[in-house]
C-alpha atoms as one frame of an Amber mdcrd trajectory, in Angstrom:
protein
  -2.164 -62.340  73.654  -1.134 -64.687  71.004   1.040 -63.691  68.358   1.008
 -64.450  64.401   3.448 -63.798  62.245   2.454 -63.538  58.676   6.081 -64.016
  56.123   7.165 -63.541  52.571  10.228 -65.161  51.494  12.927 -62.586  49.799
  12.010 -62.561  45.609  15.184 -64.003  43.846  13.583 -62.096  40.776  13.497
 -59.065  42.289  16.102 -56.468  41.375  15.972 -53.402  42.145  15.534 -52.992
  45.461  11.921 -51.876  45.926   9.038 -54.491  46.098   6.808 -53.842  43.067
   3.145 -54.583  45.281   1.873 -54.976  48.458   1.513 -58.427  49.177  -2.263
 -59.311  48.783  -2.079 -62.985  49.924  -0.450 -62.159  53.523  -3.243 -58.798
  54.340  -6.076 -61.211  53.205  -4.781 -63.214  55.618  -3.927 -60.953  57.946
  -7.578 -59.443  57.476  -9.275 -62.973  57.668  -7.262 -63.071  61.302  -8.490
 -59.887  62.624 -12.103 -60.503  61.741 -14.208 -61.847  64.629 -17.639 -62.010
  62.102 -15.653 -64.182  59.378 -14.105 -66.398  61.896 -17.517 -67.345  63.349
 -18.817 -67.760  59.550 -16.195 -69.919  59.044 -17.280 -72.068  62.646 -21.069
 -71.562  61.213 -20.006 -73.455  57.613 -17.445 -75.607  58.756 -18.689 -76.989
  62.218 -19.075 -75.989  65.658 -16.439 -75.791  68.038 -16.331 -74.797  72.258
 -13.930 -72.393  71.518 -15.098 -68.499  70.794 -12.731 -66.201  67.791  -9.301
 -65.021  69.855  -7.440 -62.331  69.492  -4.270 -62.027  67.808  -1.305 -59.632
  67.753  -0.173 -60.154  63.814   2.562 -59.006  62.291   3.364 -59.148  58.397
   7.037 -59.176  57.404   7.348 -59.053  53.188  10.952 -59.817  52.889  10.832
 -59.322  49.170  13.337 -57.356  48.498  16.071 -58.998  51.070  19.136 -60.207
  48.754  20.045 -62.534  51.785  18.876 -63.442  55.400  21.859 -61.400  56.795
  20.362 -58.061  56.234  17.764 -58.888  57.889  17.983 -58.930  61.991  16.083
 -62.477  62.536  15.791 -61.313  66.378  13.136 -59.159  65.160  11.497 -62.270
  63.968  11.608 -64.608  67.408   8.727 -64.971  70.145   5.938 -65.849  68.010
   3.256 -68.413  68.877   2.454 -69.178  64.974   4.348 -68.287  62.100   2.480
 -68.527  58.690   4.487 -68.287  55.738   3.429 -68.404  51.766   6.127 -69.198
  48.641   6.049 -69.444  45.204   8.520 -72.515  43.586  11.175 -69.757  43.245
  11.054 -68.703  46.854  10.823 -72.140  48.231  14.549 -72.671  48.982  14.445
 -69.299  51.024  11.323 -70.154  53.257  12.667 -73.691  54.217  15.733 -71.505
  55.572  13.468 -68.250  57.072  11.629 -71.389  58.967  14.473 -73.356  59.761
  16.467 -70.388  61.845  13.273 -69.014  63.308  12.337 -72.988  64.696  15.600
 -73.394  66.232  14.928 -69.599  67.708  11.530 -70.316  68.555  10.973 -74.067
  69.710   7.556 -73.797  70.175   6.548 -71.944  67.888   4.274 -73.629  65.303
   4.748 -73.680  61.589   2.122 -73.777  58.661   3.389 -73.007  54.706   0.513
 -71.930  52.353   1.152 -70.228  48.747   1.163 -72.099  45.275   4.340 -74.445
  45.529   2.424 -76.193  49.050  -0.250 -76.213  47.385   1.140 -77.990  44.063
   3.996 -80.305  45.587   2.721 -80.181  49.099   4.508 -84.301  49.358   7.923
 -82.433  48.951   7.072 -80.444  51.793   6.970 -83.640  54.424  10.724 -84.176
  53.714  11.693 -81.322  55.452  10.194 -82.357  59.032   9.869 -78.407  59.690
   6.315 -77.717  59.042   3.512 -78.213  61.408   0.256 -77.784  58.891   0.860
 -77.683  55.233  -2.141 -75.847  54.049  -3.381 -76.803  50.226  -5.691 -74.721
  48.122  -7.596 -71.204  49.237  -6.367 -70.361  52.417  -8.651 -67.684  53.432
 -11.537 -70.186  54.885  -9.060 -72.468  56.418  -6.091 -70.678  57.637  -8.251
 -68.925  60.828  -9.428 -72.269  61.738  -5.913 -73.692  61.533  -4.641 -70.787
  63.668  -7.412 -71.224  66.334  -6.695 -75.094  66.644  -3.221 -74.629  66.681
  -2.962 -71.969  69.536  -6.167 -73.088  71.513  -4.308 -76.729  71.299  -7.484
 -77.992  69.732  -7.630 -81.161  67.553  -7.198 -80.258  64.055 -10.820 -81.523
  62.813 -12.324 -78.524  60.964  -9.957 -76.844  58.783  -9.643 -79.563  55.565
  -7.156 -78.588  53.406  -4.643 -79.487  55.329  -1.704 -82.114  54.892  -0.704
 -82.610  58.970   2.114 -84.708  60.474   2.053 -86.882  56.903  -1.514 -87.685
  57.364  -3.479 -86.321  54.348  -6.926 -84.654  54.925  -8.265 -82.519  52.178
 -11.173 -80.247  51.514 -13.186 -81.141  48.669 -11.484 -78.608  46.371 -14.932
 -78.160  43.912 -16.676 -76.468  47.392 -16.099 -73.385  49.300 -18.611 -73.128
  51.681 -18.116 -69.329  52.403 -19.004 -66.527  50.124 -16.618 -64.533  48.325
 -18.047 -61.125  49.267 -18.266 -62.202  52.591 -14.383 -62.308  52.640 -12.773
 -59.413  55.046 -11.177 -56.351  52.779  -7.231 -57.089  52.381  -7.303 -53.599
  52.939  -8.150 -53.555  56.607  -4.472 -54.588  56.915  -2.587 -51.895  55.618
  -1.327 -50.697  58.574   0.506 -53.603  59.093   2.630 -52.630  56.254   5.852
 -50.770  56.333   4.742 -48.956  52.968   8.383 -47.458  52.326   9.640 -50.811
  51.109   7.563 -50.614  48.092   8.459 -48.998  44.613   6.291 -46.237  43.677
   7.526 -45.518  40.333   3.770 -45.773  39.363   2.421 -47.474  36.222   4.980
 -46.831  34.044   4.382 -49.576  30.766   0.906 -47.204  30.619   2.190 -43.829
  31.258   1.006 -43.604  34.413   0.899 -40.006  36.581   0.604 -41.103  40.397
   3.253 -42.518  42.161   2.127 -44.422  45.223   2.610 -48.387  45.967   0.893
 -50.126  44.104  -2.341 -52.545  45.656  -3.400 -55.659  44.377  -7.128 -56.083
  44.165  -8.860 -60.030  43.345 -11.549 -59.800  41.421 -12.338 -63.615  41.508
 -11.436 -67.028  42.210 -10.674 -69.584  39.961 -10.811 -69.864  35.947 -13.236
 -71.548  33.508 -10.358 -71.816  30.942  -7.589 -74.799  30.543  -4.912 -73.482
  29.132  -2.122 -75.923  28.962   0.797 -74.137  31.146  -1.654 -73.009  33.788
  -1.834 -74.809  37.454  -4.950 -72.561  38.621  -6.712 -75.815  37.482  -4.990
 -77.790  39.868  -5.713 -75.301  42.574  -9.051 -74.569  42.159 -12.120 -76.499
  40.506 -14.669 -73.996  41.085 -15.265 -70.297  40.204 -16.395 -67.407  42.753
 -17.036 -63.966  41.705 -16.680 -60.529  44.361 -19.855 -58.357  43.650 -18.576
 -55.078  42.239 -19.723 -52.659  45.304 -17.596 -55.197  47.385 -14.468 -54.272
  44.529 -15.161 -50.350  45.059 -15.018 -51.039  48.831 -11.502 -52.308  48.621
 -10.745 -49.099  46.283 -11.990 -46.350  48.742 -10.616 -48.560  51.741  -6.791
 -48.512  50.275  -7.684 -44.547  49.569  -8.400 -43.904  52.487  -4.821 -45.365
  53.343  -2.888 -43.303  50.885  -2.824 -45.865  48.238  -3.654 -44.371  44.270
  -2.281 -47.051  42.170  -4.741 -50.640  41.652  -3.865 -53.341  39.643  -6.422
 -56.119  39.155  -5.086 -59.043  38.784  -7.257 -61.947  37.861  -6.712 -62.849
  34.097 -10.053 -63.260  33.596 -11.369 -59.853  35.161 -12.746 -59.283  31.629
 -15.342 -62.072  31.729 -17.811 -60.967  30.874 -16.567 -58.540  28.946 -18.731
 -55.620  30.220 -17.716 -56.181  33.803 -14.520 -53.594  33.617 -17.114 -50.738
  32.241 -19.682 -51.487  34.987 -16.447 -51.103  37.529 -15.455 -48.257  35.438
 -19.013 -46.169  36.024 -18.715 -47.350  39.895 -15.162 -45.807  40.273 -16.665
 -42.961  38.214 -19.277 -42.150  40.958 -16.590 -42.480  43.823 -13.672 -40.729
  42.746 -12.621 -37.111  41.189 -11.297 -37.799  37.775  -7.548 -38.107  38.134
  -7.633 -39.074  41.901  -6.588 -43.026  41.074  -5.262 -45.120  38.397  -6.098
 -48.530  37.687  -5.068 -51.271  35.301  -6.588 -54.939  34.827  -5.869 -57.915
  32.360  -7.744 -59.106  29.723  -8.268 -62.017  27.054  -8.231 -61.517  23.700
 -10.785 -64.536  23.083 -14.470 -64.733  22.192 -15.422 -62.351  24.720 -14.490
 -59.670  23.010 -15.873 -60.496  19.594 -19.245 -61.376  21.615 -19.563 -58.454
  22.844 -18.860 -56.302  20.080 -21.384 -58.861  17.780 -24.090 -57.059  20.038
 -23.113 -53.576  19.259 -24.007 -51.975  15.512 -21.079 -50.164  13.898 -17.450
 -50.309  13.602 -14.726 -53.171  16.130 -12.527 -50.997  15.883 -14.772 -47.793
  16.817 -16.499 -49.480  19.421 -13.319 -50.576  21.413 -12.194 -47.154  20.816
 -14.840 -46.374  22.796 -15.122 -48.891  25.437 -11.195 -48.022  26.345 -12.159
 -44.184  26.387 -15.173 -45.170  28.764 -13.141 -46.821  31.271  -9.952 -44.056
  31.040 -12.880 -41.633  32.225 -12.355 -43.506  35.690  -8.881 -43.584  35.925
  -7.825 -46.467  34.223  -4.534 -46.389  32.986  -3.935 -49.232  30.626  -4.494
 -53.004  29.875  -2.266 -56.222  29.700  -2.988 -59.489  27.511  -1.650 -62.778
  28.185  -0.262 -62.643  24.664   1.774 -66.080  24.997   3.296 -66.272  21.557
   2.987 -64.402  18.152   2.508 -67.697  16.432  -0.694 -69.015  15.728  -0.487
 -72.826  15.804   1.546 -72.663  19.094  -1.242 -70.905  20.702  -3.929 -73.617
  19.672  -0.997 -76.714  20.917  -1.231 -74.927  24.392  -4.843 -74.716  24.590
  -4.698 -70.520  25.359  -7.990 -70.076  23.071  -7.408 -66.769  22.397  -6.807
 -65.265  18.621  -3.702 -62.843  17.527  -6.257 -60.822  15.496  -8.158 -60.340
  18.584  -5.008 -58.881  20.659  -3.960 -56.646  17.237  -7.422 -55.217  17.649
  -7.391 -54.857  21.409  -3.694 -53.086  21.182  -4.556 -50.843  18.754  -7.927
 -49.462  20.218  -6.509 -49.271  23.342  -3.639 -47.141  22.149  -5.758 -45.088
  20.250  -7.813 -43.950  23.517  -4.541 -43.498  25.260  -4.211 -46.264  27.442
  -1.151 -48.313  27.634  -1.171 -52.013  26.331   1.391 -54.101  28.164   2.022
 -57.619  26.949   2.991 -61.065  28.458   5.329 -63.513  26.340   7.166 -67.037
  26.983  10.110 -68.518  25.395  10.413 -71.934  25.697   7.369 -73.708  25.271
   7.429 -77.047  23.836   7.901 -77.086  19.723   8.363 -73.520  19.872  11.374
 -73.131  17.667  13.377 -70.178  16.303  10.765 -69.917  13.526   7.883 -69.482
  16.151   9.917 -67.046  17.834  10.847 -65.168  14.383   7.058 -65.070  14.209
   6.919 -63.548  17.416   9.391 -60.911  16.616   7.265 -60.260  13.741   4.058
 -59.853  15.657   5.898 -57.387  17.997   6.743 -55.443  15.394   3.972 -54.758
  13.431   1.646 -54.095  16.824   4.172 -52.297  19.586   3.120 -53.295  23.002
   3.559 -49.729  25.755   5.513 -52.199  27.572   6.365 -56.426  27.690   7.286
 -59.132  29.824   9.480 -61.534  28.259   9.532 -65.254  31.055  11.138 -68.289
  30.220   8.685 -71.102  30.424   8.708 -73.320  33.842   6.430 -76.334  33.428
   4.301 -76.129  36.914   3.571 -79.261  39.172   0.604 -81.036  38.270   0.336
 -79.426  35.149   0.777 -81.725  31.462   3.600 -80.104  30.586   5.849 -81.239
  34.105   6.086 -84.729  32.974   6.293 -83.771  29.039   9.592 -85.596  27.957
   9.720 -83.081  25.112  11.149 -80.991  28.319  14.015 -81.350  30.182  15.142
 -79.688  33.525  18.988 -78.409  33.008  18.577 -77.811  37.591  16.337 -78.871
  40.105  17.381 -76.233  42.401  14.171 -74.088  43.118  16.329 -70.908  43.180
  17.315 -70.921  39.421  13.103 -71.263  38.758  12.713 -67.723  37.786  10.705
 -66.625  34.847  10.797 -63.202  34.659  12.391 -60.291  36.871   9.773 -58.477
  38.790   9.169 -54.977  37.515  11.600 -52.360  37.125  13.795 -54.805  35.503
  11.400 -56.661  33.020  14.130 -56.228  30.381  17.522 -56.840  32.100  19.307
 -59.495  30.451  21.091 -62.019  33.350  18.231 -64.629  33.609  18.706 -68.093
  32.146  16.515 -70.577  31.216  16.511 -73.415  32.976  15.123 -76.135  31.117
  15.799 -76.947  27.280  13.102 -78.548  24.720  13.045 -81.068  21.944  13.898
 -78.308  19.395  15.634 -75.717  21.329  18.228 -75.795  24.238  18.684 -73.449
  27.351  21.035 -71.289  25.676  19.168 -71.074  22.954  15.986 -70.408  24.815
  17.796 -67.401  26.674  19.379 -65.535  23.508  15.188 -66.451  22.223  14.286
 -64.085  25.458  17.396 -61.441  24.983  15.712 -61.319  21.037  12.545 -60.774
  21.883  13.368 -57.878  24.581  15.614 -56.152  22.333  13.025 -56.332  19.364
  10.474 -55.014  21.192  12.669 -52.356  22.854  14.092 -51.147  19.208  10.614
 -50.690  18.641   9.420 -48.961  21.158  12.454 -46.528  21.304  11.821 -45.526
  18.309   8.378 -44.066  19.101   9.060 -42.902  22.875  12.398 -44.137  24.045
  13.564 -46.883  26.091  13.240 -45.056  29.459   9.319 -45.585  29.098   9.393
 -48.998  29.106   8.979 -50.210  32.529   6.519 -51.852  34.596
C-alpha cells in the first residue's frame, strides 16, 4: 500500500510548547484521501480517468510546536511514497528544510507544497528545484487527484491548480466544481492525531470551563468583502457555504472523539447575521447544556445594524438577547476583527466595519456573559502614534475579555506588498511573524519587521508593547492579568 504523509512545518510563533489547534487543513486533507465516494466525485466533475480511488496508508505529522528539526527523529519521517506539506510565509523557511532532508532520505519520494504562501508566491517556489507539484488555491478538490496521478504514474491532466516542473496550469479560480457539503468531515481524521501535543488550557480570553484541544470547524469558503490587507481575494474569487446540519455533523463527529472545545473560524461566519442563532438552536437540540463550548468571529458592519433594523425595541436589548440565545448552546464568546480604534484608518483600508458597531457588540456580549476577544495591527500604512493613541483610547473605554496585538505584514498579491509607503527592514521568511500563537498573545520579544512612511520598526514594536500593556492595565483591573489568554 502506498503511503502519504501529510506535514506541518514547526510555528516560529509558537511559544509555549503546546499547539493551540488541531490542524484543520492537513485532516481535511487527510479526510479527502481516505474517502473513496469524494474521490470518484472529484473523477465525475473533473474528468474520467482508467484508474479506480486507491488506498492509502496516511500519516499526519503537525510539527508545530518543534523549536528545531533536531528534536525531532526525521527517521520516523522516511519511506513515504508522497509527502504533502502546507506553510504559511512564516513557516516557509522550515518546510524548504523538512523537504530538503526527507528528499535526500527518500529519493523517490514525491513532493507537493499547498498552504497560503504556494498559493500566493507559488514562482518563488520553482527556485528551490525540490518540489514536484506546487498546488495553488483550495486543495481539497485537487490534492486526491494529484495524489492518484502521482502514485499511479499517471499524466498530470486533471487536477488544475497546479504549477508542475515550471509549466503553469491553473484551475479557473471563480469555479469549484464540487459542492461544499459534499466535502468529507475533517473529523474522520482524528485518529490520526497524536492529541497530547495540543494545549488544552480551554477558551480562556472567554472564560471558558472545558479543557480539551481545541477543533477548528470551516464554516465557508471565500469572502464577499475587500478589505485592503486581506489575500483571501487572491485565493479565492468565489463564495461556498456548508449547510448547517453538515456543521453539526462535524460537532457530534469530533464529540464522539473526545473533543469539547470548537472554534469557527471563518470571519464572516456571521453573514447573515442570523446564521450563528440558527447553529445555536441546532447545537441546542444535540447537546446537554454545558457538554461543549464554542466560539466564532464576527463583523461589526451592516449586518448587524440590518438585522437589528428588523427587530422592534432596544440595539442594545436585542443583542443582549441574541448573545444570551446562543450561550444557551454552549457558546462561549465572540472575536471582532477590530483592526484599529481609529476611524479614518479603518475606511483607508477598506475594513467597512464601524467602531460604534464593535462598542455595541462588546458591550452586549459582555453583558450576557460571553467573552469578547479582539484583533488589532500596528503598523499599517499612515497609522501614526496619534492613530495608535486613538487606539489606546478605544481600548480603554470598551475592555476587550482578551486581545491580539500583530504587527502588520503586507501579503503577496495584496496592494499593500508593493506600497512604497512600506518598507521591508528583512526578507527572511522566519522574522514574518505577526503575532505569537495563543498562550503568549501578550509576550513582548516580537519585532516588527517592516517600518512605514510615518513610523519605523522600533517604533512600530514599542506601538504593539503599548497597546498590550494598555489593554492588560485594563483588564487587570477588573479580573487580573492571569485571565487574559487565548
Amino acid at each position: 500500500m502506498k503511503r502519504i504523509l501529510l506535514l506541518k512545518p514547526p510555528s516560529p510563533t509558537l511559544v509555549n510548547g503546546k499547539i493551540s489547534k488541531l490542524p484543520l487543513e492537513l485532516m481535511s486533507l487527510a479526510s479527502a484521501l481516505s474517502s473513496k465516494p469524494f474521490y470518484n466525485l472529484l473523477v465525475e466533475k473533473y474528468g474520467s480517468i482508467d484508474k479506480k480511488a486507491s488506498e492509502y496508508q496516511i500519516v499526519i505529522e503537525d510539527l508545530s510546536s518543534l523549536k528545531s528539526l533536531s528534536q525531532k527523529n526525521i527517521s520516523s519521517l522516511e519511506c513515504f511514497d508522497l509527502v504533502g506539506i502546507t506553510s504559511t510565509t512564516s513557516q516557509i523557511n522550515q518546510a524548504v528544510n523538512i523537504c530538503s532532508i526527507l528528499k535526500e532520505k527518500n529519493p523517490n519520494a514525491k513532493f507537493v507544497i499547498g498552504g497560503p504562501h504556494a498559493s500566493l508566491a507559488k514562482e518563488q517556489l520553482l527556485v528551490y528545484n525540490l518540489f514536484d507539484v506546487i498546488n495553488v488555491g483550495e486543495g481539497i478538490e485537487s490534492f486526491p487527484l494529484i495524489a492518484s496521478d502521482i502514485l499511479n504514474d499517471a499524466p498530470f491532466y486533471r487536477a488544475e491548480n497546479i504549477i508542475y516542473d515550471g509549466h503553469r496550469n491553473y484551475k479557473d479560480t471563480s469555479k469549484s466544481l464540487v459542492s461544499i457539503n459534499n466535502y468529507p468531515l475533517s473529523s474522520n481524521s482524528i485518529t490520526l492525531l497524536d492529541l497530547s501535543l495540543y494545549d488544552t488550557s480551554g477558551f480562556i480570553a472567554h472564560d471558558g470551563i472545558i479543557k480539551t484541544p481545541i477543533a477548528l470547524i470551516q464554516t465557508s469558503i471565500g469572502c464577499n468583502h475587500n478589505c485592503s490587507f486581506c489575500s483571501i481575494p487572491q485565493i479565492y474569487n468565489y463564495r461556498k457555504f456548508v449547510c448547517l446540519e453538515r456543521i453539526c455533523e462535524e460537532f457530534i463527529q469530533y464529540f464522539k472523539n473526545g473533543i469539547r472545545l470548537f472554534h469557527i473560524v471563518d470571519d464572516t461566519f456571521s453573514d447573515p447575521f442570523g446564521r450563528p442563532l440558527e447553529l445555536s438552536t441546532l447545537l441546542n437540540n444535540t447537546f446537554r447544556q454545558g457538554m461543549i463550548e464554542w466560539v466564532f468571529n464576527i463583523r461589526a458592519d451592516d449586518l448587524v445594524n440590518r438585522y437589528l433594523d428588523n427587530l422592534s425595541g432596544n440595539n442594545f436589548k436585542n443583542l443582549v438577547w441574541y448573545f444570551n440565545q446562543l450561550s444557551k448552546s454552549g457558546c462561549r464568546g465572540i472575536s471582532i476583527g477590530v483592526e484599529t480604534g481609529d476611524s479614518s484608518l479603518l475606511k483607508r483600508i477598506n475594513k467597512r466595519t464601524s467602531l460604534s458597531c464593535v462598542s455595541l457588540l462588546t458591550d452586549a456580549a459582555k453583558e450576557a456573559g460571553l467573552g469578547v476577544k479582539w484583533y488589532l495591527m500596528v503598523g499599517l500604512p499612515g497609522q501614526n502614534w496619534n492613530s495608535i493613541f486613538k487606539t489606546a483610547d478605544f481600548i480603554t473605554k470598551n475592555v476587550p475579555t482578551g486581545m491580539a496585538v500583530s504587527f502588520f505584514i503586507p501579503h503577496i498579491g495584496t496592494e499593500f506588498f508593493s506600497d512604497k509607503r512600506i518598507k521591508f527592514e528583512s526578507n527572511n521568511f522566519n522574522d514574518f511573524l505577526s503575532c505569537p500563537e495563543p498562550k503568549d498573545r501578550y509576550q513582548k520579544t516580537l519585532k516588527s519587521i517592516i517600518s512605514t512612511d510615518v513610523m519605523n520598526n522600533e517604533e512600530i514594536t514599542k506601538a504593539r508593547n503599548f497597546l498590550i500593556d494598555t489593554f492588560l492595565e485594563n483588564k487587570g483591573k477588573k479580573q487580573g492579568v492571569e485571565k487574559c489568554g487565548l
